[in-house]
Every structure is written in C-alpha cells, then in structure tokens.
Amino acid sequence: MYIFTRFVALIAVISLFFAGAFSVSASHSWGNYHWGRTVSPFTLKLGDNVSLNWDARLAAASTDWSVSEVLDTSVVTGTTTPRNCRARTGRVEVCNSKYGKNGWLGVASVWVSGSHIVQGTVKLNDTYFNTPKYNTLAWKQFVMCQEIGHTFGLNHQDEDFTNPNLGTCMDYTNDPSTNQQPNQHDYDQLSLIYSHLDSINTVSSSISSSRAKDEVTDDPDSWGRVLKKDKDGKNSLHEKDLGRGKKVYTFVIWDR
Ligand SMILES: [Zn+2]
Ligand SMILES: [Zn+2]
C-alpha cells in the first residue's frame, strides 16, 4: 500500500510537470483559435490588395509561413479596395493604403465564431511606411510577416521592444533587421494549434462578403475593449463582441 501511494504521488508530480510544460509551450497562441479544416496541411488564401512596392513582401511572407508543416498560404487576386479592406469569409485580405496618422503601422483583424477563425484582414499603413524611418525592406517585411501570423491564431512571443531580438517577426522590436521571418517556435506553435482535424471547414474557396455591421474600421475606437497592453502601455490586442459567439480580435503594431 505504501509503495502504491508513493507511485500515485509520483505519477501526479509527473503529470503536473507535463501540464506545466504544455501550458508554457502553448502560450503564444491566443485563446487557441484556429481555422476549421478537415485536411492537413490546409491552404489559406491571402488576397493580394497591395501595391507593387509591397508585392515582394507579401510573396516572401507567404513563402516563409508555408514552411509550416500544417499550413500553406497562396497569394491570390484580392477582392476589396485597399482603403476599405473589407473581409471575405474563408480567407485573409491583405491591404496597404495611407490610412492616416492614427498611430498604427499595421493591424490584423481576425474574426472568430466559436473556437474557429472565419476570416481576417491585414492593413499596412503607408502614412508611416512612406516616411524614411519605416520605408525599409526590414520594417515592411517585419510588419507584413507578423500581421499575417496573427491570422493563423499566433500571438506575439514578446512585447518588449528593447530586449534582444528573438529572431522572429512575432517579437516586438525597435530594430527589425533579424526579426523578419518566423522562427522554429512559431512553426512548433502552429503544429500544436493545428494538431487536430475539425469536422467543418472555415477555410473556403468561394467568396462571400461578411456582414457590414461586423466590420471594424481604421479607427481604434471601433476595435472594442482592450485585452492587452504592450511594454509602452499601448493597446496591443482588442476584442469586439459581435454576439452569438462571434468576435473580432484586432492586433496592433504602433508607431513609436
Ligand atoms: Zn478545431
Ligand atoms: Zn502583432
């Protein structure tokens, strides 16, 4: 009996250890939201609504993320005007425009229904990217890569701008030179998020508009309540509740 009790205690300690290890390694998704899909790997369409000077950045981000074993991305003709960047169900629309001096370099908005991602948009603000500080390949690639990463269900690995780069675009930084691509941790995280199959597809080949009342705009006031702040105290993640299990999450990289 004594030995049996010791054995049970040992098992309990081991389980706790693995439960702890799992929650640490799973911490860079947010809420475990994911695209619903019945096959693995799956292919997510990235609608190209960007201008010529962004095309190579979009192509590189698509190639880099497709290194993942669980997902591929394909750049396809966009379906919206860059200024409005309206979402379409089953895909991600990527846009650049002069969105104005509203403070943000890039935002990713991700719509979920229940536990599944159903559509996403990425907006890149040329009001800032047309200035000398941000008009560099490194800054553009960093922001493009990070915002697309959010639309898969990935969170930031780090939100402190001043500590050493982690070598991933999912790490906030003042110097994006070595943070332009995903790293192995991002790919591992994707493999965790997408380790199961679903019975429904939210990734779609057909095109349909989302409802106008579910849209978010360029105005931070339209993004809903603040869930998280970065090391500067700026709002890095917002949640807008659309009712009936539907929500929009908006991730932001601010000009600083
Ligand atoms: Zn699922
Ligand atoms: Zn971000």
Short mmCIF file of N, CA and C and ligand atoms in Angstrom, two decimals, residues 106-108 142-143 146-147 150 154-156 159 169-172 236 250-253, ligand 2:
data_model
loop_
_atom_site.label_atom_id
_atom_site.label_comp_id
_atom_site.label_asym_id
_atom_site.label_seq_id
_atom_site.Cartn_x
_atom_site.Cartn_y
_atom_site.Cartn_z
N GLY A 106 0.63 48.81 -38.52
CA GLY A 106 -0.06 47.66 -39.09
C GLY A 106 -1.07 47.11 -38.11
N VAL A 107 -2.18 46.61 -38.64
CA VAL A 107 -3.15 45.91 -37.80
C VAL A 107 -3.60 44.63 -38.49
N ALA A 108 -3.88 43.63 -37.67
CA ALA A 108 -4.50 42.40 -38.17
C ALA A 108 -5.81 42.25 -37.42
N PHE A 142 8.92 42.79 -41.59
CA PHE A 142 8.60 42.50 -40.19
C PHE A 142 7.10 42.65 -39.93
N VAL A 143 6.54 43.78 -40.35
CA VAL A 143 5.13 44.04 -40.06
C VAL A 143 4.23 43.11 -40.89
N GLN A 146 4.36 39.60 -39.33
CA GLN A 146 3.68 39.50 -38.03
C GLN A 146 2.16 39.54 -38.18
N GLU A 147 1.66 40.47 -38.99
CA GLU A 147 0.20 40.61 -39.09
C GLU A 147 -0.42 39.37 -39.74
N HIS A 150 -0.70 36.58 -37.17
CA HIS A 150 -1.85 36.66 -36.27
C HIS A 150 -3.08 35.99 -36.87
N LEU A 154 -1.72 32.95 -34.13
CA LEU A 154 -0.48 33.15 -33.36
C LEU A 154 -0.50 34.49 -32.63
N ASN A 155 0.09 34.49 -31.45
CA ASN A 155 0.25 35.71 -30.67
C ASN A 155 1.71 36.16 -30.76
N HIS A 156 2.03 37.30 -30.11
CA HIS A 156 3.43 37.72 -30.05
C HIS A 156 4.20 36.78 -29.13
N GLU A 159 6.60 41.24 -26.09
CA GLU A 159 6.07 42.58 -26.36
C GLU A 159 6.94 43.68 -25.76
N CYS A 169 9.46 37.36 -36.51
CA CYS A 169 8.63 38.55 -36.75
C CYS A 169 7.53 38.69 -35.71
N MET A 170 7.32 37.67 -34.86
CA MET A 170 6.28 37.74 -33.83
C MET A 170 6.82 38.37 -32.53
N ASP A 171 7.96 39.04 -32.61
CA ASP A 171 8.62 39.67 -31.47
C ASP A 171 8.70 41.18 -31.72
N TYR A 172 8.05 41.99 -30.86
CA TYR A 172 8.15 43.45 -30.98
C TYR A 172 9.61 43.89 -30.88
N SER A 236 -2.31 46.55 -27.37
CA SER A 236 -1.80 45.68 -28.42
C SER A 236 -2.83 44.66 -28.92
N THR A 250 -8.36 42.36 -32.78
CA THR A 250 -7.50 43.25 -33.57
C THR A 250 -6.17 43.44 -32.87
N PHE A 251 -5.11 43.05 -33.57
CA PHE A 251 -3.72 43.16 -33.09
C PHE A 251 -3.09 44.39 -33.73
N VAL A 252 -2.25 45.10 -32.98
CA VAL A 252 -1.73 46.38 -33.47
C VAL A 252 -0.21 46.48 -33.27
N ILE A 253 0.48 47.00 -34.28
CA ILE A 253 1.85 47.49 -34.09
C ILE A 253 1.80 49.00 -34.22
ZN ZN B 2 1.19 41.94 -33.55
#
